[in-house]
PDB file as gemmi writes it, atoms N, CA and C in Angstrom:
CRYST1    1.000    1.000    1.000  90.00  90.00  90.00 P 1                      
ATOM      1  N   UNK A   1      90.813 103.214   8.109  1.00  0.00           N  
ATOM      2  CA  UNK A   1      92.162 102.730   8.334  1.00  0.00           C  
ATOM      3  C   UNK A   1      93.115 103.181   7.229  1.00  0.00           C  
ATOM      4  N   UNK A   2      92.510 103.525   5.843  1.00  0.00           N  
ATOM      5  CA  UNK A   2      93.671 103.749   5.035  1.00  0.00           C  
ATOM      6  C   UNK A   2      94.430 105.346   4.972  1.00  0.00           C  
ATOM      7  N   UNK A   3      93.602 106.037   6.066  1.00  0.00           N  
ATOM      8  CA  UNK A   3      93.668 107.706   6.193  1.00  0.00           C  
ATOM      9  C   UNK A   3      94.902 107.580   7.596  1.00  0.00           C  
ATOM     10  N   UNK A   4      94.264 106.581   7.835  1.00  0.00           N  
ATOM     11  CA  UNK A   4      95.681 106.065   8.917  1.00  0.00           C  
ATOM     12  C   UNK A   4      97.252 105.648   8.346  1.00  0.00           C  
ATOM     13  N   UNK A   5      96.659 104.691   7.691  1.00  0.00           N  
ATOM     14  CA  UNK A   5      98.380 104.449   7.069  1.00  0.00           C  
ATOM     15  C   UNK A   5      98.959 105.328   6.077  1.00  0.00           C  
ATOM     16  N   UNK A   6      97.932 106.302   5.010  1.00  0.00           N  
ATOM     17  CA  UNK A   6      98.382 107.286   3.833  1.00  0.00           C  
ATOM     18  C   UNK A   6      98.636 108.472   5.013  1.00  0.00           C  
ATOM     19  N   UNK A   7      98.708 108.499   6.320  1.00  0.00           N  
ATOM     20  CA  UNK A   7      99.759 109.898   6.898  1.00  0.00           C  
ATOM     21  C   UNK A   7     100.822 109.157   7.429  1.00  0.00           C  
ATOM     22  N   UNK A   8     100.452 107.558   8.425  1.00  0.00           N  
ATOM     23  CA  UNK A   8     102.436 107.224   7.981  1.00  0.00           C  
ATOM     24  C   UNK A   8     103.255 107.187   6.770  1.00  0.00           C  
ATOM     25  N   UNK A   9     102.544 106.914   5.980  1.00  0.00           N  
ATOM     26  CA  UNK A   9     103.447 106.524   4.427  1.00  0.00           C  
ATOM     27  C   UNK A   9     103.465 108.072   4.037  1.00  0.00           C  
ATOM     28  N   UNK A  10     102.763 109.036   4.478  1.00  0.00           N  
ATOM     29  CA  UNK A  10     103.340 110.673   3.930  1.00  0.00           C  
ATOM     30  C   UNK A  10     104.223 110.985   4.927  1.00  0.00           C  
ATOM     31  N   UNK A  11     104.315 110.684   6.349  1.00  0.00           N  
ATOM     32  CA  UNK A  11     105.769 111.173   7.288  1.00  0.00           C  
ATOM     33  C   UNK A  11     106.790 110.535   6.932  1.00  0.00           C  
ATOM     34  N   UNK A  12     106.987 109.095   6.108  1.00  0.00           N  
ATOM     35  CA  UNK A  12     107.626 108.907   6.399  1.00  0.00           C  
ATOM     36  C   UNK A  12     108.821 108.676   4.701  1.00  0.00           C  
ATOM     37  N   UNK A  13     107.854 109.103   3.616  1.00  0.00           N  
ATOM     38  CA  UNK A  13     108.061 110.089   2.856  1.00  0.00           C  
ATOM     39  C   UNK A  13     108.331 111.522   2.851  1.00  0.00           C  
ATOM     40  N   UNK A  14     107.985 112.047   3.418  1.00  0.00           N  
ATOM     41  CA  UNK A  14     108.385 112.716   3.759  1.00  0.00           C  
ATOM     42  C   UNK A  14     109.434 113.375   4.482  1.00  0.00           C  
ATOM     43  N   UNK A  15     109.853 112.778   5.523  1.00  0.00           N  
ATOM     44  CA  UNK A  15     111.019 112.692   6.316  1.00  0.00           C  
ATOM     45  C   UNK A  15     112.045 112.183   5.288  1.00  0.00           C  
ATOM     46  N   UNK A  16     112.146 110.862   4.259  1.00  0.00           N  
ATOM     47  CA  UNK A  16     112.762 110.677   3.197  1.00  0.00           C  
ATOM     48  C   UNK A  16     113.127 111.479   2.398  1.00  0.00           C  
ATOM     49  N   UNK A  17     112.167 112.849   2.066  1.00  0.00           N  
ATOM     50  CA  UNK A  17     112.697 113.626   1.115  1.00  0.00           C  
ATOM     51  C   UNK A  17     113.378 114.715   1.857  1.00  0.00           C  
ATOM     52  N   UNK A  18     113.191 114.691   2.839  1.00  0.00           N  
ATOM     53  CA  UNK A  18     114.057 115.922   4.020  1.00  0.00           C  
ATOM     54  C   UNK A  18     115.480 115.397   3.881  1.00  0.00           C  
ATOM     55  N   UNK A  19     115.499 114.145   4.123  1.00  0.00           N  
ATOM     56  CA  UNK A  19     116.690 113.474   4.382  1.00  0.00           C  
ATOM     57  C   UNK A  19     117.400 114.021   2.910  1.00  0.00           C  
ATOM     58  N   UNK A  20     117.281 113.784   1.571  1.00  0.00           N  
ATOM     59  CA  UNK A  20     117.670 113.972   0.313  1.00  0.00           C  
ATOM     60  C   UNK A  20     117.860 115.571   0.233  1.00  0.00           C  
ATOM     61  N   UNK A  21     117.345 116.457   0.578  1.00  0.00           N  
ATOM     62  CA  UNK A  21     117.123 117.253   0.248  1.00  0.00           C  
ATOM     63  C   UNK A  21     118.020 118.202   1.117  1.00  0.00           C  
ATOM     64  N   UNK A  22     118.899 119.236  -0.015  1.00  0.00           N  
ATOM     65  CA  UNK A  22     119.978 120.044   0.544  1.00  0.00           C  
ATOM     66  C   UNK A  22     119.762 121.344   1.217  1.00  0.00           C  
ATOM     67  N   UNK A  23     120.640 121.412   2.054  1.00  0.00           N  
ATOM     68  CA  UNK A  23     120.531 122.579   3.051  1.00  0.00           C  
ATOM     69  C   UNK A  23     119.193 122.505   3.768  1.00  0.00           C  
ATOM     70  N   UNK A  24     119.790 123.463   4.972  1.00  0.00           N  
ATOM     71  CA  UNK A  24     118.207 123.425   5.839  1.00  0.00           C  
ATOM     72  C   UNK A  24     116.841 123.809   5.572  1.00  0.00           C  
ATOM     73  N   UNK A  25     116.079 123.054   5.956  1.00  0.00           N  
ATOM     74  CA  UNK A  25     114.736 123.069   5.588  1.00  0.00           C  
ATOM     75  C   UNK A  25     113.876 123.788   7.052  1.00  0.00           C  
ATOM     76  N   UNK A  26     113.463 124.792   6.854  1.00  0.00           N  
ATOM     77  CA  UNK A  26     112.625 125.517   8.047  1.00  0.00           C  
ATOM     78  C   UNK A  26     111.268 124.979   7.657  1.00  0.00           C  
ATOM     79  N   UNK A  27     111.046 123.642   8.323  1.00  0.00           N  
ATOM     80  CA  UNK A  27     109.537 123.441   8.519  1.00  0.00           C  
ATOM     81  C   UNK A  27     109.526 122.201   9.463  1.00  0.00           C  
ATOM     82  N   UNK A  28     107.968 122.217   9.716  1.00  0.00           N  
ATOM     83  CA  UNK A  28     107.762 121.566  11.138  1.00  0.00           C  
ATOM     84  C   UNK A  28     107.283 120.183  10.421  1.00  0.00           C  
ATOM     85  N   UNK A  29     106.849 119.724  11.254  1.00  0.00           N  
ATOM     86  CA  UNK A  29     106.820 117.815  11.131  1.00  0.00           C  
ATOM     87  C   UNK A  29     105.312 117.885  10.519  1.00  0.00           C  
ATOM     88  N   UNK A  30     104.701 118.780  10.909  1.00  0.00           N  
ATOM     89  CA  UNK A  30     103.135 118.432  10.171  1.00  0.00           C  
ATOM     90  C   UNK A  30     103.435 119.124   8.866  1.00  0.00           C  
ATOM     91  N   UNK A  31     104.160 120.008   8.839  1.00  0.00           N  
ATOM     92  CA  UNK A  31     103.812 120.703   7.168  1.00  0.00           C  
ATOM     93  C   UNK A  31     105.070 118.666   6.670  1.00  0.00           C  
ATOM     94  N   UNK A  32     105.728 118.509   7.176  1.00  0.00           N  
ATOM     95  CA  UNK A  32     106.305 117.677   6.189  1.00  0.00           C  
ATOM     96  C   UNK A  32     105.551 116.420   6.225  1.00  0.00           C  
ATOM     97  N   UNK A  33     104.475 115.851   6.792  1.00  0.00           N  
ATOM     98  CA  UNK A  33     103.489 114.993   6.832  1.00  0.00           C  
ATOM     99  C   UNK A  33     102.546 115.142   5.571  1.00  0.00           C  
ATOM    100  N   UNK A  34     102.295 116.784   6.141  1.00  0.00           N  
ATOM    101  CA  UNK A  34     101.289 117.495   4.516  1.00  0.00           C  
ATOM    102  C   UNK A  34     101.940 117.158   2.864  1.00  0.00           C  
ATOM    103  N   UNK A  35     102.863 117.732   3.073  1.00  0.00           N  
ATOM    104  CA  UNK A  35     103.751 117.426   1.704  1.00  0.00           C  
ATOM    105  C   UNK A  35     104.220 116.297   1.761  1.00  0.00           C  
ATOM    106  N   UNK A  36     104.457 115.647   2.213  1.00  0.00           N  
ATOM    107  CA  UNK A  36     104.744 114.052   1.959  1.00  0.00           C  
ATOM    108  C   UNK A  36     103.814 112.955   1.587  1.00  0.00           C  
ATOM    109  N   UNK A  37     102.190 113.290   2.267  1.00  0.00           N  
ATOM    110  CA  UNK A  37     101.081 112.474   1.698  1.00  0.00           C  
ATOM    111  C   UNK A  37     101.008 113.285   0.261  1.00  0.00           C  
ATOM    112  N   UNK A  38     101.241 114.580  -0.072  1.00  0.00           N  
ATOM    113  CA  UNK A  38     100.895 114.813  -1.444  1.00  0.00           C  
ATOM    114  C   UNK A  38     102.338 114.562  -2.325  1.00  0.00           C  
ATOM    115  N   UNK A  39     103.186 114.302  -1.477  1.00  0.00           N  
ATOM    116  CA  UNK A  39     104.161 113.137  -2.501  1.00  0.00           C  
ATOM    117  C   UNK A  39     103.673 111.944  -3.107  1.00  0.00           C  
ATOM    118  N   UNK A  40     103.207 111.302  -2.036  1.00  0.00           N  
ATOM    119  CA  UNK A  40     102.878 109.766  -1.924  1.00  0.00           C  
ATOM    120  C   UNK A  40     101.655 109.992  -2.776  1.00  0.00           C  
ATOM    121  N   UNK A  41     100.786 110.591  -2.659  1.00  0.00           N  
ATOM    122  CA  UNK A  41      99.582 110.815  -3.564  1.00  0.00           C  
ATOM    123  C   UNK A  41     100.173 111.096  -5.043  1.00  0.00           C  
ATOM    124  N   UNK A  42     100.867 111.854  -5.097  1.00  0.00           N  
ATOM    125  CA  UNK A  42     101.782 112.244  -6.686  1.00  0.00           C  
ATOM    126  C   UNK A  42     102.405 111.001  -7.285  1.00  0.00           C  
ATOM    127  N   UNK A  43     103.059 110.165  -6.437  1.00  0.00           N  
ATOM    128  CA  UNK A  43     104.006 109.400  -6.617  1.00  0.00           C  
ATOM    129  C   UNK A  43     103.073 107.958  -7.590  1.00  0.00           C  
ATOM    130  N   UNK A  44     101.744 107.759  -6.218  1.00  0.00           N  
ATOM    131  CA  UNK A  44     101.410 106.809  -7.023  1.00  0.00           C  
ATOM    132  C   UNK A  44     100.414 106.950  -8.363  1.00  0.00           C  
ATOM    133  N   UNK A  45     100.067 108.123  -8.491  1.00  0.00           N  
ATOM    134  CA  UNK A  45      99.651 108.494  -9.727  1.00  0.00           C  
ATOM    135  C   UNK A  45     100.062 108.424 -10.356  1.00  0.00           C  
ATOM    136  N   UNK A  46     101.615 109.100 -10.535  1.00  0.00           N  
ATOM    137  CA  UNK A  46     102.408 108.691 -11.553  1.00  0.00           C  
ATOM    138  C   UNK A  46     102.731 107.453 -12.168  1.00  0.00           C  
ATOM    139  N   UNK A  47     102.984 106.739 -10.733  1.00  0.00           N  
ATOM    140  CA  UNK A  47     103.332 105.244 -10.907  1.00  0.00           C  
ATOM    141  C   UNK A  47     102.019 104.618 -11.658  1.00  0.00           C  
ATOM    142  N   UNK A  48     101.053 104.743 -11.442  1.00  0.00           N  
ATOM    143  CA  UNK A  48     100.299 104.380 -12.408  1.00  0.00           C  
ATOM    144  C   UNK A  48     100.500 104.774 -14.312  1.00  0.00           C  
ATOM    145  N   UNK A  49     100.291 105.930 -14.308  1.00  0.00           N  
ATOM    146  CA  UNK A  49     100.826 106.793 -15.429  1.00  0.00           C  
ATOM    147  C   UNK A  49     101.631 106.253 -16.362  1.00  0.00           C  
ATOM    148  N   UNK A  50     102.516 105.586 -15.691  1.00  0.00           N  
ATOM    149  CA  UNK A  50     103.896 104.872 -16.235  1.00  0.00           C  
ATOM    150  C   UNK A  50     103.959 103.711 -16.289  1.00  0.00           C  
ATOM    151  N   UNK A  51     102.797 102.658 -15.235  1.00  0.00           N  
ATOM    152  CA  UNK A  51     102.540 101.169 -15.934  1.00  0.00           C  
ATOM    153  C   UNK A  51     103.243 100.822 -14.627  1.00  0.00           C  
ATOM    154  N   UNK A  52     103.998 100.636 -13.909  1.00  0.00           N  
ATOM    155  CA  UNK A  52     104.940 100.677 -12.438  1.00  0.00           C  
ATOM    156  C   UNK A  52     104.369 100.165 -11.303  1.00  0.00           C  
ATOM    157  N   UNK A  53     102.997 100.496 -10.971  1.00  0.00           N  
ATOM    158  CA  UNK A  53     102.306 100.722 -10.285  1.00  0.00           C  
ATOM    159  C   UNK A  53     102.066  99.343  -9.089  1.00  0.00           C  
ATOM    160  N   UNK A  54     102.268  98.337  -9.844  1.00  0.00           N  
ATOM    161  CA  UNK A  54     101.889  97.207  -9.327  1.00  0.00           C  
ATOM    162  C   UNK A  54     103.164  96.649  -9.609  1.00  0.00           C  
ATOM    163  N   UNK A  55     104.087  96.171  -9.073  1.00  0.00           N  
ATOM    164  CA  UNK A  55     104.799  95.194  -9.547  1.00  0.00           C  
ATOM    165  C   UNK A  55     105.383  93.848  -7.877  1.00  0.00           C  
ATOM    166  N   UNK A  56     105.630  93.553  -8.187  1.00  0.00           N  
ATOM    167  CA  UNK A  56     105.980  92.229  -7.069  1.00  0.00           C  
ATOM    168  C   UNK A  56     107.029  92.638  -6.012  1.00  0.00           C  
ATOM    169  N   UNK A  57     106.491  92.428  -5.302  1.00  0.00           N  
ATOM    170  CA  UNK A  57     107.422  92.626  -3.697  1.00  0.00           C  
ATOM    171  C   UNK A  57     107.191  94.169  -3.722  1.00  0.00           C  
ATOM    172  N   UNK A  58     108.462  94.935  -2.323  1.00  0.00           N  
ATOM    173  CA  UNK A  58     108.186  96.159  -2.666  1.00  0.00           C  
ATOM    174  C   UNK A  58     108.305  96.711  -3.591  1.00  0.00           C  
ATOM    175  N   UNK A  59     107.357  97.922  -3.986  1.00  0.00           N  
ATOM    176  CA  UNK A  59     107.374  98.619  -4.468  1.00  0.00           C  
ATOM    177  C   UNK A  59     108.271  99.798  -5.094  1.00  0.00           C  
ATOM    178  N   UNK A  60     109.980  99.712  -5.092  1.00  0.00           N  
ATOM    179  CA  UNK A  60     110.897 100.558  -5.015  1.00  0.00           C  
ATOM    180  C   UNK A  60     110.878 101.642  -6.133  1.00  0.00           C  
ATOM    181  N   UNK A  61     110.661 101.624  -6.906  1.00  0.00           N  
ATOM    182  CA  UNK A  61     109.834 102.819  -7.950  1.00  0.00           C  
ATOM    183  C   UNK A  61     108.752 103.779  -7.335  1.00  0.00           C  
ATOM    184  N   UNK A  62     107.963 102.977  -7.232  1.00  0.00           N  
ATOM    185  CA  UNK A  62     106.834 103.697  -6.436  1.00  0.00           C  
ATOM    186  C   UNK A  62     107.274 104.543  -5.126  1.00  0.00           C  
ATOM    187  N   UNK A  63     107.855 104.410  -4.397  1.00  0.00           N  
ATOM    188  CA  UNK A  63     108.890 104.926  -3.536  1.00  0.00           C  
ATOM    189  C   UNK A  63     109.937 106.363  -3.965  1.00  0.00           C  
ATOM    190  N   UNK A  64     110.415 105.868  -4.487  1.00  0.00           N  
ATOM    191  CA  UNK A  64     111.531 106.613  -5.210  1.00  0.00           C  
ATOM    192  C   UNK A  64     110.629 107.609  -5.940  1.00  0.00           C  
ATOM    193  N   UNK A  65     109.468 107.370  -6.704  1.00  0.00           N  
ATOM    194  CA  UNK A  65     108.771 108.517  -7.284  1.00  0.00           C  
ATOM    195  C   UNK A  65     108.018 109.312  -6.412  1.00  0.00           C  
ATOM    196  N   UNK A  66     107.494 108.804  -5.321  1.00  0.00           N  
ATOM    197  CA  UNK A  66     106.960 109.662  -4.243  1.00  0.00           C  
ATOM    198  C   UNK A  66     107.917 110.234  -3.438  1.00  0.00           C  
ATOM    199  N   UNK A  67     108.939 109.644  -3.181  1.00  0.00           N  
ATOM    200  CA  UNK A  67     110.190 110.919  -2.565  1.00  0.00           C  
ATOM    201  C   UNK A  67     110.416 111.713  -3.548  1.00  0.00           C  
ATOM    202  N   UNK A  68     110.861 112.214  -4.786  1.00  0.00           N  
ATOM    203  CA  UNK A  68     111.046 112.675  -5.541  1.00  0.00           C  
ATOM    204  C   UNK A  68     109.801 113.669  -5.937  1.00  0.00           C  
ATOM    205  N   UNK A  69     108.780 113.303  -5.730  1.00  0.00           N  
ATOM    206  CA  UNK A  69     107.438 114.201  -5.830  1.00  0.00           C  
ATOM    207  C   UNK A  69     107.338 115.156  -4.525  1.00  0.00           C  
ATOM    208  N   UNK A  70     107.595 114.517  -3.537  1.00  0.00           N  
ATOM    209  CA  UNK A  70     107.816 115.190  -1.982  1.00  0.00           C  
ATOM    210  C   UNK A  70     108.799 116.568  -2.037  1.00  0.00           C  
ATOM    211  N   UNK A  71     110.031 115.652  -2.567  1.00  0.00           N  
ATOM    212  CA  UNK A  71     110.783 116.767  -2.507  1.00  0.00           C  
ATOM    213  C   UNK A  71     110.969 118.037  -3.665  1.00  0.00           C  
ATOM    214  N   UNK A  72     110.025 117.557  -4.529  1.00  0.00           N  
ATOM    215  CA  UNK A  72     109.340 118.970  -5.220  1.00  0.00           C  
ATOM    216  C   UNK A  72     108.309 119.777  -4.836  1.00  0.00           C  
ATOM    217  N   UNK A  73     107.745 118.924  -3.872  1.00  0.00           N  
ATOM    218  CA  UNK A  73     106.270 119.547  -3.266  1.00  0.00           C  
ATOM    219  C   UNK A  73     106.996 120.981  -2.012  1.00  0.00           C  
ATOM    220  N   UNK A  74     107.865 120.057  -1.281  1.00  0.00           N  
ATOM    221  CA  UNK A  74     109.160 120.594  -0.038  1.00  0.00           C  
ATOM    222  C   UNK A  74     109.331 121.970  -0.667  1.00  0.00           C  
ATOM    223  N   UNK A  75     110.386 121.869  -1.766  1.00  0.00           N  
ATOM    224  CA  UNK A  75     110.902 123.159  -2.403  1.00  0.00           C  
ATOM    225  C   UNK A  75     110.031 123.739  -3.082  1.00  0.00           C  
ATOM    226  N   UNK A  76     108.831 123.917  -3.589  1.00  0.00           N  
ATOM    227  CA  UNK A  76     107.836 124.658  -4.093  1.00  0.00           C  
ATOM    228  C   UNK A  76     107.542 125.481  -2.634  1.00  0.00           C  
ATOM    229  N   UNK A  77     106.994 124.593  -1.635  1.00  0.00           N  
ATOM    230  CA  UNK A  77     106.544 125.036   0.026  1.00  0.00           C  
ATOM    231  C   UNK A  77     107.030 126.471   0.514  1.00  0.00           C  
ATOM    232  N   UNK A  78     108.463 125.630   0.249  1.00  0.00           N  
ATOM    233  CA  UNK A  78     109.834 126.603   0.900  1.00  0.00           C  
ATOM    234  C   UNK A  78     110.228 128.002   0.176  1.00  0.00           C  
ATOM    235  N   UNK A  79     110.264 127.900  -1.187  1.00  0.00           N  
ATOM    236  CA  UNK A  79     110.143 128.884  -2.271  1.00  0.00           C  
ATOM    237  C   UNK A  79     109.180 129.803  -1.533  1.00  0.00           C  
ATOM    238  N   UNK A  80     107.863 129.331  -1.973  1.00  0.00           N  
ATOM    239  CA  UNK A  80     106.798 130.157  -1.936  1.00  0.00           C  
ATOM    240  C   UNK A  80     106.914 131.034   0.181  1.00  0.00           C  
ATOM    241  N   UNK A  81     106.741 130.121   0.499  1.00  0.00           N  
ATOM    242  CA  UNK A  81     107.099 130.694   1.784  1.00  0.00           C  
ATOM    243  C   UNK A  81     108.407 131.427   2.205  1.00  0.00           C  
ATOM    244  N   UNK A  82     108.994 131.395   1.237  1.00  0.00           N  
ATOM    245  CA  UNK A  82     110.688 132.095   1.710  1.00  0.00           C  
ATOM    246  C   UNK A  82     111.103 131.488   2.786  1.00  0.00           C  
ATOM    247  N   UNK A  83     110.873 130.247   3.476  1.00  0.00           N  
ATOM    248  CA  UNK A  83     111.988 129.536   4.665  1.00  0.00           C  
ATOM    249  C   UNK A  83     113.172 128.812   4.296  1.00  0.00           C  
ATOM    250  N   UNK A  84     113.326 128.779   2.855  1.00  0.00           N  
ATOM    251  CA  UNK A  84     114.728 127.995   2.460  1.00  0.00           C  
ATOM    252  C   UNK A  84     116.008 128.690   2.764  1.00  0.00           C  
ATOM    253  N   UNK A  85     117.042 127.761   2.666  1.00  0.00           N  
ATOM    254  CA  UNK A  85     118.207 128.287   3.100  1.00  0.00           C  
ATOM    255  C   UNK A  85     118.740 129.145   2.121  1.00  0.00           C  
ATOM    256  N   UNK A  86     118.421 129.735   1.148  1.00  0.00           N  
ATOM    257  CA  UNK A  86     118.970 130.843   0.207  1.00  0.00           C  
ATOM    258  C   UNK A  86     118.550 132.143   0.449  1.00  0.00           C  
ATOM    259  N   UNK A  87     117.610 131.994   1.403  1.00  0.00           N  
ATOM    260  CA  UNK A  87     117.922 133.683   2.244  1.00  0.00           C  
ATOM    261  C   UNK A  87     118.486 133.841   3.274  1.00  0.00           C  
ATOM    262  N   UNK A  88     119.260 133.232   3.269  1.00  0.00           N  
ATOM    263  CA  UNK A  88     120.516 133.214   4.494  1.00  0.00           C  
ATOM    264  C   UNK A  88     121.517 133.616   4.303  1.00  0.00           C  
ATOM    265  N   UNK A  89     122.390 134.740   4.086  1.00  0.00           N  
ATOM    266  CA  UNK A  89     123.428 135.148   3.372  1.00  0.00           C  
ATOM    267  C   UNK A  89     124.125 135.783   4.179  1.00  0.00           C  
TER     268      UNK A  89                                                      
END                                                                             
Protein backbone atom coordinates (compact mmCIF):
# COMPACT_ATOMS: atom_id res chain seq x y z
CA UNK A 1 0.00 0.00 0.00
CA UNK A 2 2.74 2.53 0.55
CA UNK A 3 4.05 2.03 -3.33
CA UNK A 4 0.45 3.03 -3.80
CA UNK A 5 0.26 6.23 -2.07
CA UNK A 6 4.38 7.28 -2.75
CA UNK A 7 3.06 7.46 -6.79
CA UNK A 8 -0.01 9.66 -5.70
CA UNK A 9 2.10 11.85 -3.49
CA UNK A 10 4.84 11.82 -6.64
CA UNK A 11 1.83 12.94 -9.31
CA UNK A 12 0.76 15.04 -7.36
CA UNK A 13 4.07 16.64 -6.60
CA UNK A 14 4.75 16.57 -9.31
CA UNK A 15 2.01 18.17 -11.17
CA UNK A 16 2.85 20.92 -8.25
CA UNK A 17 6.15 21.51 -9.60
CA UNK A 18 4.79 21.73 -13.29
CA UNK A 19 2.42 24.14 -12.00
CA UNK A 20 5.62 26.44 -10.51
CA UNK A 21 7.65 25.88 -13.08
CA UNK A 22 8.20 28.39 -16.15
CA UNK A 23 7.51 27.99 -19.67
CA UNK A 24 6.43 24.83 -21.33
CA UNK A 25 7.38 21.67 -20.17
CA UNK A 26 7.40 18.79 -23.03
CA UNK A 27 6.71 15.77 -20.91
CA UNK A 28 4.09 13.25 -20.34
CA UNK A 29 2.26 12.45 -17.03
CA UNK A 30 4.36 9.31 -16.27
CA UNK A 31 7.79 10.92 -16.73
CA UNK A 32 6.19 13.67 -14.24
CA UNK A 33 4.95 10.87 -11.76
CA UNK A 34 8.76 9.54 -12.17
CA UNK A 35 10.25 12.82 -11.17
CA UNK A 36 7.89 13.74 -8.72
CA UNK A 37 8.22 10.43 -6.50
CA UNK A 38 12.03 11.28 -6.77
CA UNK A 39 11.03 14.75 -5.52
CA UNK A 40 9.04 13.42 -2.76
CA UNK A 41 11.81 10.87 -2.08
CA UNK A 42 14.46 13.97 -2.11
CA UNK A 43 12.21 16.10 -0.26
CA UNK A 44 11.78 13.86 2.65
CA UNK A 45 15.32 13.10 3.02
CA UNK A 46 16.11 16.31 3.23
CA UNK A 47 13.42 17.04 5.56
CA UNK A 48 14.94 14.72 7.69
CA UNK A 49 18.51 16.20 7.15
CA UNK A 50 17.23 19.40 8.51
CA UNK A 51 15.29 18.11 11.71
CA UNK A 52 11.63 19.18 9.80
CA UNK A 53 10.69 15.96 9.20
CA UNK A 54 8.08 15.32 11.70
CA UNK A 55 6.34 18.18 12.87
CA UNK A 56 2.41 18.51 13.79
CA UNK A 57 -0.40 18.69 11.41
CA UNK A 58 0.57 18.97 7.79
CA UNK A 59 3.57 18.77 6.85
CA UNK A 60 4.13 22.22 4.79
CA UNK A 61 7.98 22.18 4.66
CA UNK A 62 8.10 18.83 3.78
CA UNK A 63 5.96 19.73 0.83
CA UNK A 64 7.49 22.75 -0.26
CA UNK A 65 10.94 20.82 -0.18
CA UNK A 66 9.69 18.05 -2.33
CA UNK A 67 8.20 20.48 -4.92
CA UNK A 68 11.28 22.27 -5.01
CA UNK A 69 13.34 18.94 -5.36
CA UNK A 70 10.78 17.95 -8.26
CA UNK A 71 11.26 20.88 -9.92
CA UNK A 72 15.01 20.41 -10.03
CA UNK A 73 14.64 16.84 -10.88
CA UNK A 74 11.91 18.42 -14.03
CA UNK A 75 14.73 20.81 -15.29
CA UNK A 76 17.72 18.48 -15.01
CA UNK A 77 15.06 15.84 -17.19
CA UNK A 78 14.36 18.59 -19.63
CA UNK A 79 18.03 19.92 -19.94
CA UNK A 80 19.39 16.64 -20.47
CA UNK A 81 16.70 15.63 -22.91
CA UNK A 82 16.56 18.99 -24.79
CA UNK A 83 12.46 19.26 -24.47
CA UNK A 84 12.58 22.62 -22.63
CA UNK A 85 11.30 25.66 -23.93
CA UNK A 86 14.78 27.31 -24.71
CA UNK A 87 15.06 25.56 -27.90
CA UNK A 88 12.33 27.24 -29.22
CA UNK A 89 13.50 30.31 -30.85
Amino acid sequence: MEIIGLIIFGAVIGALARLFMKGDQNLGILWTIILGVLGALAGYWLAGVLGVDDTGGIDWIRWAISVVAAILFISIYLGITNKGSARRR
